Short mmCIF file of C-alpha atoms in Angstrom, two decimals:
data_model
loop_
_atom_site.label_atom_id
_atom_site.label_comp_id
_atom_site.label_asym_id
_atom_site.label_seq_id
_atom_site.Cartn_x
_atom_site.Cartn_y
_atom_site.Cartn_z
CA UNK A 1 53.54 70.49 92.25
CA UNK A 2 50.44 68.17 91.76
CA UNK A 3 51.85 65.22 93.53
CA UNK A 4 52.49 67.25 96.39
CA UNK A 5 48.89 69.00 96.79
CA UNK A 6 47.55 65.61 96.64
CA UNK A 7 49.54 64.82 99.42
CA UNK A 8 48.52 68.08 101.31
CA UNK A 9 44.73 67.42 100.92
CA UNK A 10 45.29 64.10 102.65
CA UNK A 11 46.54 65.69 105.87
CA UNK A 12 44.92 66.72 108.91
CA UNK A 13 45.87 70.37 107.97
CA UNK A 14 43.80 70.17 104.42
CA UNK A 15 40.53 71.33 105.94
CA UNK A 16 42.30 74.09 108.19
CA UNK A 17 44.37 75.72 105.97
CA UNK A 18 43.34 75.93 102.27
CA UNK A 19 42.35 78.31 99.41
CA UNK A 20 39.14 76.49 98.27
CA UNK A 21 36.89 78.01 101.10
CA UNK A 22 36.56 81.46 103.36
CA UNK A 23 37.52 79.76 106.24
CA UNK A 24 40.48 77.86 105.15
CA UNK A 25 41.55 80.86 103.24
CA UNK A 26 41.27 83.22 106.11
CA UNK A 27 43.09 80.84 108.00
CA UNK A 28 46.14 80.26 105.62
CA UNK A 29 46.37 84.10 105.76
CA UNK A 30 46.00 84.21 109.66
CA UNK A 31 49.06 81.40 109.84
CA UNK A 32 51.49 83.68 107.06
CA UNK A 33 50.51 86.81 109.79
CA UNK A 34 51.49 84.53 113.00
CA UNK A 35 55.02 83.63 110.89
CA UNK A 36 55.66 87.44 110.43
CA UNK A 37 54.64 87.93 113.85
CA UNK A 38 56.93 85.76 114.91
CA UNK A 39 60.24 87.14 112.98
CA UNK A 40 58.89 90.85 114.50
CA UNK A 41 58.60 89.02 117.97
CA UNK A 42 62.09 87.10 118.25
CA UNK A 43 63.88 90.26 116.87
CA UNK A 44 62.34 93.06 118.39
CA UNK A 45 60.75 91.78 121.70
CA UNK A 46 61.81 89.08 123.86
CA UNK A 47 65.67 87.94 125.02
CA UNK A 48 67.24 90.65 122.02
CA UNK A 49 64.88 93.64 123.06
CA UNK A 50 66.54 93.24 126.51
CA UNK A 51 70.02 93.08 125.08
CA UNK A 52 69.11 96.89 123.48
CA UNK A 53 68.52 98.37 126.63
CA UNK A 54 70.99 96.69 128.59
CA UNK A 55 73.41 97.85 125.68
CA UNK A 56 72.38 101.34 126.09
CA UNK A 57 72.97 101.37 129.91
CA UNK A 58 69.57 101.06 131.04
CA UNK A 59 69.43 98.88 134.40
CA UNK A 60 67.15 96.38 135.57
CA UNK A 61 64.67 98.09 137.41
CA UNK A 62 64.06 100.57 134.43
CA UNK A 63 63.91 97.57 131.95
CA UNK A 64 61.39 96.62 134.91
CA UNK A 65 59.80 99.69 134.17
CA UNK A 66 59.52 99.49 130.82
CA UNK A 67 58.33 96.27 130.33
CA UNK A 68 55.27 97.19 132.69
CA UNK A 69 54.51 99.82 130.44
CA UNK A 70 52.58 97.97 127.53
CA UNK A 71 50.35 96.35 130.03
CA UNK A 72 49.01 99.72 131.65
CA UNK A 73 48.65 100.89 128.19
CA UNK A 74 46.81 97.95 126.68
CA UNK A 75 44.16 99.14 129.86
CA UNK A 76 43.03 101.46 126.96
CA UNK A 77 41.12 98.91 125.85
CA UNK A 78 37.82 99.50 127.15
CA UNK A 79 37.69 102.07 124.75
CA UNK A 80 38.24 99.94 121.60
CA UNK A 81 34.55 99.15 121.77
CA UNK A 82 33.12 102.57 121.53
CA UNK A 83 35.52 102.79 118.28
CA UNK A 84 35.31 99.94 116.70
CA UNK A 85 31.85 99.61 116.40
CA UNK A 86 31.27 103.12 115.18
CA UNK A 87 33.16 101.71 111.79
CA UNK A 88 30.81 99.45 109.26
CA UNK A 89 34.06 97.86 107.89
CA UNK A 90 37.08 97.44 110.38
CA UNK A 91 40.19 96.70 107.88
CA UNK A 92 41.01 100.16 106.61
CA UNK A 93 41.13 101.35 109.87
CA UNK A 94 43.12 98.39 111.45
CA UNK A 95 45.69 98.25 108.88
CA UNK A 96 46.72 101.76 109.54
CA UNK A 97 46.91 102.00 112.82
CA UNK A 98 48.91 98.71 112.82
CA UNK A 99 51.39 100.43 110.69
CA UNK A 100 51.57 103.32 112.62
CA UNK A 101 52.08 101.08 115.52
CA UNK A 102 55.06 99.23 114.01
CA UNK A 103 56.45 102.34 112.62
CA UNK A 104 57.09 103.75 116.00
CA UNK A 105 57.43 100.44 118.02
CA UNK A 106 60.10 99.36 116.30
CA UNK A 107 61.93 101.82 114.42
CA UNK A 108 61.33 104.36 116.98
CA UNK A 109 62.61 102.51 119.75
CA UNK A 110 65.45 101.60 117.34
CA UNK A 111 66.41 105.14 116.63
CA UNK A 112 65.95 107.04 120.09
CA UNK A 113 68.99 106.14 121.74
CA UNK A 114 71.50 107.08 119.08
CA UNK A 115 69.20 110.63 118.67
CA UNK A 116 68.90 111.47 122.38
CA UNK A 117 72.25 110.79 124.03
CA UNK A 118 71.57 112.00 127.88
CA UNK A 119 70.29 108.95 129.98
CA UNK A 120 67.52 110.30 131.66
CA UNK A 121 65.92 112.04 128.32
CA UNK A 122 67.13 108.67 126.82
CA UNK A 123 64.43 106.81 129.34
CA UNK A 124 61.74 108.90 129.30
CA UNK A 125 61.61 109.36 125.57
CA UNK A 126 61.44 105.45 125.61
CA UNK A 127 58.98 105.50 128.21
CA UNK A 128 56.75 107.94 126.25
CA UNK A 129 57.03 105.88 122.81
CA UNK A 130 56.42 102.44 124.27
CA UNK A 131 53.07 104.14 125.85
CA UNK A 132 51.96 105.76 122.86
CA UNK A 133 52.52 102.57 120.99
CA UNK A 134 50.85 100.47 123.29
CA UNK A 135 47.66 102.75 123.53
CA UNK A 136 47.35 102.38 119.99
CA UNK A 137 47.60 99.26 120.23
CA UNK A 138 45.17 98.46 122.43
CA UNK A 139 42.33 100.56 121.15
CA UNK A 140 42.38 99.05 117.80
CA UNK A 141 44.06 95.68 117.70
CA UNK A 142 41.21 93.83 119.09
CA UNK A 143 39.31 94.44 115.89
CA UNK A 144 41.35 91.53 114.14
CA UNK A 145 40.67 89.06 117.00
CA UNK A 146 36.59 90.17 116.16
CA UNK A 147 37.04 90.55 112.40
CA UNK A 148 39.23 86.56 112.21
CA UNK A 149 37.43 84.98 115.28
CA UNK A 150 34.25 83.86 112.83
CA UNK A 151 36.97 81.28 111.00
CA UNK A 152 38.23 79.60 114.11
CA UNK A 153 35.10 77.63 114.67
CA UNK A 154 35.25 74.63 117.43
CA UNK A 155 35.73 72.22 114.72
CA UNK A 156 39.02 73.25 113.61
CA UNK A 157 40.08 75.10 117.09
CA UNK A 158 42.68 72.63 118.54
CA UNK A 159 44.38 71.86 115.11
CA UNK A 160 44.44 75.81 114.52
CA UNK A 161 46.12 75.84 118.51
CA UNK A 162 48.43 73.82 118.07
CA UNK A 163 49.61 74.57 114.23
CA UNK A 164 50.06 78.02 115.15
CA UNK A 165 51.72 77.50 118.24
CA UNK A 166 54.16 75.20 116.70
CA UNK A 167 54.85 77.03 113.22
CA UNK A 168 55.39 80.17 115.85
CA UNK A 169 57.71 78.54 118.27
CA UNK A 170 59.53 76.85 114.98
CA UNK A 171 60.24 80.21 113.42
CA UNK A 172 60.77 82.14 115.87
CA UNK A 173 63.51 80.10 117.20
CA UNK A 174 64.87 78.87 114.41
CA UNK A 175 65.98 82.70 113.11
CA UNK A 176 66.69 83.73 116.78
CA UNK A 177 69.49 80.68 117.06
CA UNK A 178 71.08 82.18 113.47
CA UNK A 179 71.37 85.55 115.10
CA UNK A 180 72.50 84.36 118.75
CA UNK A 181 75.62 82.44 116.85
CA UNK A 182 76.62 86.13 115.09
CA UNK A 183 75.47 88.01 118.72
CA UNK A 184 77.11 85.59 121.22
CA UNK A 185 80.76 86.16 118.91
CA UNK A 186 80.51 89.56 119.54
CA UNK A 187 80.87 92.50 122.79
CA UNK A 188 80.25 95.65 122.95
CA UNK A 189 79.00 98.04 120.43
CA UNK A 190 79.48 95.48 118.22
CA UNK A 191 77.33 93.15 119.48
CA UNK A 192 74.56 95.92 120.36
CA UNK A 193 75.01 96.73 116.05
CA UNK A 194 73.88 93.15 115.32
CA UNK A 195 70.76 94.01 117.50
CA UNK A 196 69.67 96.69 115.91
CA UNK A 197 70.17 95.40 112.24
CA UNK A 198 68.01 92.72 113.63
CA UNK A 199 65.10 95.00 114.32
CA UNK A 200 65.11 96.36 111.00
CA UNK A 201 64.56 92.59 109.45
CA UNK A 202 61.79 93.01 112.24
CA UNK A 203 59.84 95.71 110.67
CA UNK A 204 60.22 94.60 106.92
CA UNK A 205 58.50 91.54 108.68
CA UNK A 206 55.95 93.74 110.41
CA UNK A 207 55.26 95.04 106.91
CA UNK A 208 54.46 91.29 105.95
CA UNK A 209 52.07 90.93 108.79
CA UNK A 210 50.09 93.62 108.15
CA UNK A 211 49.41 92.81 104.78
CA UNK A 212 48.34 89.03 105.51
CA UNK A 213 46.24 90.31 108.40
CA UNK A 214 43.98 92.41 105.82
CA UNK A 215 43.72 89.53 103.54
CA UNK A 216 40.53 87.24 105.44
CA UNK A 217 37.21 88.35 104.10
CA UNK A 218 35.41 90.54 106.63
CA UNK A 219 32.26 89.07 107.83
CA UNK A 220 28.74 90.92 109.22
CA UNK A 221 29.29 91.73 112.36
CA UNK A 222 26.66 90.55 115.07
CA UNK A 223 25.27 93.41 117.32
CA UNK A 224 23.06 93.65 119.82
CA UNK A 225 21.10 96.51 118.01
CA UNK A 226 22.27 99.20 121.20
CA UNK A 227 24.46 102.28 120.00
CA UNK A 228 27.75 101.98 121.31
CA UNK A 229 28.71 103.00 124.64
CA UNK A 230 31.63 102.45 126.77
CA UNK A 231 29.25 101.16 129.89
CA UNK A 232 28.50 97.83 127.63
CA UNK A 233 32.27 96.78 127.78
CA UNK A 234 31.63 96.09 131.60
CA UNK A 235 27.94 95.90 131.42
CA UNK A 236 27.73 92.93 128.84
CA UNK A 237 30.51 90.77 130.18
CA UNK A 238 29.15 91.17 134.57
CA UNK A 239 25.50 90.01 133.09
CA UNK A 240 27.56 87.15 131.96
CA UNK A 241 28.19 84.91 135.06
CA UNK A 242 29.94 82.33 133.23
CA UNK A 243 32.32 84.22 131.50
CA UNK A 244 33.21 86.89 134.22
CA UNK A 245 34.27 84.01 136.32
CA UNK A 246 36.09 82.69 133.51
CA UNK A 247 37.92 85.52 132.99
CA UNK A 248 38.55 85.54 136.84
CA UNK A 249 40.39 82.93 136.13
CA UNK A 250 42.51 84.19 133.31
CA UNK A 251 43.31 87.46 135.31
CA UNK A 252 45.00 85.79 137.92
CA UNK A 253 46.79 83.50 135.71
CA UNK A 254 48.02 86.72 133.84
CA UNK A 255 48.92 87.97 137.13
CA UNK A 256 51.06 84.98 138.14
CA UNK A 257 52.77 84.36 134.74
CA UNK A 258 53.87 87.87 134.74
CA UNK A 259 55.24 88.46 138.12
CA UNK A 260 59.01 87.37 137.33
CA UNK A 261 58.17 88.16 133.55
CA UNK A 262 60.00 92.01 133.35
CA UNK A 263 63.03 90.59 135.21
CA UNK A 264 63.81 87.41 134.36
CA UNK A 265 65.62 87.85 131.30
CA UNK A 266 67.83 90.78 132.47
CA UNK A 267 68.60 88.37 135.72
CA UNK A 268 69.56 85.54 132.81
CA UNK A 269 72.02 87.52 130.98
CA UNK A 270 73.79 89.88 133.99
CA UNK A 271 73.58 88.00 136.34
CA UNK A 272 73.64 83.82 135.56
CA UNK A 273 75.85 84.54 132.54
CA UNK A 274 73.75 82.66 130.25
CA UNK A 275 74.64 83.24 126.01
CA UNK A 276 71.93 84.29 123.61
CA UNK A 277 72.45 80.94 122.32
CA UNK A 278 71.65 78.99 124.97
CA UNK A 279 68.39 81.18 125.89
CA UNK A 280 67.02 80.56 122.39
CA UNK A 281 68.11 76.91 121.77
CA UNK A 282 66.52 75.88 125.13
CA UNK A 283 63.36 77.84 124.32
CA UNK A 284 63.56 76.29 120.54
CA UNK A 285 63.20 72.92 122.40
CA UNK A 286 59.74 73.64 122.93
CA UNK A 287 58.60 72.85 119.05
CA UNK A 288 59.40 68.99 119.55
CA UNK A 289 57.10 69.13 122.55
CA UNK A 290 54.42 70.62 120.45
CA UNK A 291 55.01 68.08 117.31
CA UNK A 292 54.85 64.92 120.45
CA UNK A 293 52.55 65.90 122.70
CA UNK A 294 49.69 68.11 121.01
CA UNK A 295 47.45 64.67 120.15
CA UNK A 296 47.89 63.64 123.62
CA UNK A 297 46.99 66.45 125.28
CA UNK A 298 44.09 67.20 122.69
CA UNK A 299 42.69 64.17 123.76
CA UNK A 300 42.85 65.44 127.55
CA UNK A 301 41.18 68.51 127.49
CA UNK A 302 38.72 66.98 125.48
CA UNK A 303 37.76 64.20 128.32
CA UNK A 304 38.56 66.28 131.01
CA UNK A 305 37.88 69.92 130.22
CA UNK A 306 39.64 72.98 129.92
CA UNK A 307 39.48 74.13 133.68
CA UNK A 308 40.47 70.87 135.03
CA UNK A 309 43.57 70.64 132.54
CA UNK A 310 44.56 74.04 133.63
CA UNK A 311 44.13 73.43 137.15
CA UNK A 312 46.57 69.82 136.77
CA UNK A 313 49.37 71.69 134.62
CA UNK A 314 49.44 74.86 137.03
CA UNK A 315 50.13 72.72 140.41
CA UNK A 316 52.62 70.27 137.91
CA UNK A 317 54.67 73.80 137.26
CA UNK A 318 55.16 74.19 141.22
CA UNK A 319 58.49 72.55 141.45
CA UNK A 320 59.90 73.82 138.34
CA UNK A 321 59.13 77.49 139.57
CA UNK A 322 60.70 76.79 142.67
CA UNK A 323 64.10 74.88 141.39
CA UNK A 324 64.14 78.04 138.72
CA UNK A 325 64.80 79.98 141.81
CA UNK A 326 67.98 77.67 142.62
CA UNK A 327 69.63 78.27 139.28
CA UNK A 328 73.38 80.01 139.44
CA UNK A 329 75.70 80.57 136.38
CA UNK A 330 77.68 77.35 138.14
CA UNK A 331 74.67 74.69 137.36
CA UNK A 332 72.48 76.56 134.51
CA UNK A 333 73.24 74.00 132.43
CA UNK A 334 71.99 71.28 133.71
CA UNK A 335 69.52 73.19 135.99
CA UNK A 336 67.62 75.48 133.98
CA UNK A 337 68.07 72.96 131.24
CA UNK A 338 65.96 70.29 133.67
CA UNK A 339 63.49 73.70 134.52
CA UNK A 340 62.86 74.52 130.99
CA UNK A 341 62.27 71.24 129.40
CA UNK A 342 60.04 70.35 132.23
CA UNK A 343 58.14 73.29 131.57
CA UNK A 344 58.19 72.70 127.73
CA UNK A 345 56.02 69.32 128.59
CA UNK A 346 53.54 70.90 131.01
CA UNK A 347 53.35 74.26 128.46
CA UNK A 348 51.45 72.49 125.75
CA UNK A 349 48.69 71.50 128.45
CA UNK A 350 49.13 75.34 129.77
CA UNK A 351 49.00 77.15 126.62
CA UNK A 352 46.17 74.93 125.05
CA UNK A 353 44.32 75.30 128.10
CA UNK A 354 44.85 79.60 128.58
CA UNK A 355 44.03 80.17 124.71
CA UNK A 356 40.77 78.34 125.22
CA UNK A 357 39.48 80.24 127.75
CA UNK A 358 38.20 83.28 125.62
CA UNK A 359 36.49 81.14 123.20
CA UNK A 360 34.45 78.58 125.69
CA UNK A 361 32.32 80.83 127.38
CA UNK A 362 31.94 84.00 125.03
CA UNK A 363 28.34 84.70 123.88
CA UNK A 364 28.04 85.16 119.89
CA UNK A 365 26.81 88.74 120.13
CA UNK A 366 28.56 91.94 120.86
CA UNK A 367 31.65 90.32 120.63
CA UNK A 368 34.17 93.38 120.27
CA UNK A 369 33.13 94.34 124.07
CA UNK A 370 33.68 90.46 125.28
CA UNK A 371 37.06 90.57 123.11
CA UNK A 372 37.85 94.12 125.56
CA UNK A 373 36.99 93.03 128.06
CA UNK A 374 38.85 89.79 128.02
CA UNK A 375 42.11 92.43 126.97
CA UNK A 376 41.45 94.51 129.47
CA UNK A 377 41.43 91.52 132.31
CA UNK A 378 44.75 90.15 130.75
CA UNK A 379 46.63 93.79 130.40
CA UNK A 380 45.52 94.73 134.13
CA UNK A 381 46.34 91.47 135.70
CA UNK A 382 49.65 91.42 134.22
CA UNK A 383 50.20 94.72 134.79
CA UNK A 384 50.01 94.26 139.09
CA UNK A 385 52.19 90.98 138.31
CA UNK A 386 54.99 93.36 136.65
CA UNK A 387 54.72 95.88 138.64
CA UNK A 388 54.50 93.38 141.87
CA UNK A 389 58.25 92.08 140.39
CA UNK A 390 59.53 94.85 139.61
CA UNK A 391 58.58 96.34 142.91
CA UNK A 392 60.19 93.27 144.69
CA UNK A 393 63.61 93.62 142.68
CA UNK A 394 63.50 97.24 143.16
CA UNK A 395 63.08 97.07 147.01
CA UNK A 396 65.56 93.83 147.81
CA UNK A 397 68.46 95.66 145.51
CA UNK A 398 71.48 93.84 146.04
CA UNK A 399 70.35 91.96 149.46
CA UNK A 400 69.46 88.52 149.76
CA UNK A 401 67.16 85.91 151.72
CA UNK A 402 69.17 83.29 153.05
CA UNK A 403 67.27 79.34 152.39
CA UNK A 404 69.13 76.62 153.96
CA UNK A 405 72.29 78.19 153.48
CA UNK A 406 71.45 79.56 149.86
CA UNK A 407 71.24 83.23 149.56
CA UNK A 408 67.83 83.99 147.00
CA UNK A 409 68.90 87.49 145.18
CA UNK A 410 65.37 89.58 144.38
CA UNK A 411 64.63 87.30 140.95
CA UNK A 412 64.41 84.08 142.28
CA UNK A 413 62.23 85.91 145.09
CA UNK A 414 59.55 86.47 142.46
CA UNK A 415 59.52 82.82 141.41
CA UNK A 416 59.11 81.36 144.52
CA UNK A 417 55.73 84.07 144.75
CA UNK A 418 54.79 82.64 140.94
CA UNK A 419 54.92 78.83 142.74
CA UNK A 420 52.84 80.11 145.36
CA UNK A 421 50.27 81.03 142.81
CA UNK A 422 50.67 78.25 140.98
CA UNK A 423 48.88 76.12 143.74
CA UNK A 424 45.77 78.67 145.01
CA UNK A 425 44.46 79.17 141.36
CA UNK A 426 43.87 75.86 141.09
CA UNK A 427 41.90 75.29 144.18
CA UNK A 428 39.88 78.26 143.17
CA UNK A 429 39.32 77.13 139.62
CA UNK A 430 37.96 73.41 141.12
CA UNK A 431 36.17 75.49 144.02
CA UNK A 432 34.15 77.60 141.46
CA UNK A 433 34.12 74.88 138.69
CA UNK A 434 30.74 73.82 138.61
CA UNK A 435 29.95 77.73 137.58
CA UNK A 436 32.07 77.76 134.70
CA UNK A 437 32.17 74.56 133.07
CA UNK A 438 30.30 75.12 129.36
CA UNK A 439 27.10 73.09 128.59
CA UNK A 440 29.50 71.36 126.42
CA UNK A 441 33.11 71.85 126.14
CA UNK A 442 33.73 73.60 122.57
#
């Protein structure tokens, strides 16, 4: 054991994750929480969440509507500073509200379809649960960012991003791949029962997430001295030109990323007839791209800067979105594989760049207000993107657009729209680069 400890101390991870100082201790517990969140997200969200809804007979448009609700509810983040800044210590209130969130969002959604058999009432009940739980999450979850942000210092930030991304992806898809072997071997009610069991496993992991998130030592929160005011969520960000323009870029990114997001999984499962195993294996391969490309992207971001890197990888994503639109049941094994592997290669640089947007132009004082505005922007634009995609699917129905003899149905149309936005956003980013570039890239 001593040999392993000595060996670990020589690695690049030791300065980031250790139990010898407050920063290392905090980041270690945050990493454990990330692992728990990976299990929670894997088993209660994503493809298995879609599978649960499909198993209960909810159609693609209604699934899209349910998927929109969290982004709509998260607009309530504007009230977060008004509530949180009234507490000297955030840990107790954050812990209580996160437990409530998990109880209803995981157990409530799991049990409600069993208790309500009428399809319309079931849909209404799901909408209410999703709305209420995500309002709770919006009001309080940003407090964790405020509580932990001081530990994600510039000297460890890129290493922190890369390791948390790697660990989260690795854990998520290892457990999902194992679950997929069982799920794909079953059909109908038996398959639905497995998905329900996975949600109970997710709840157990959720309790671990709550435990680890409350472990880091609470810092002293810097404030400007003003009493908490709702207007400060807008007043402070809009008084900071660099920050507000950075949020404009972030918002448009969230819009384009979410245009097809509410309907893609359902399209894969029902129209393209892709197995759970294939989806999870192809997503799991992202782990290897994180391992082998992180150091290169870190160097490129350090040399180019966050905004030029974001512009570059978005433009390179354009052909992948176009190709994705032409995926069918007959060609997905090679075409979707090529698309997803290309997106994995570009995705490491994209995710690092987007993750950095919140930090690089944010002042140190009154961060609760800035973080709430960041959450508001992300969710407001995500809501618009999800609404756009779902509206296209609802409007087109079963109809298709003929493109060079290929019938593009509604979901592929959303992918084409996404590719157009991936051209427009880089143009905007480069046009305002001199106004958003920090004095020194952090």
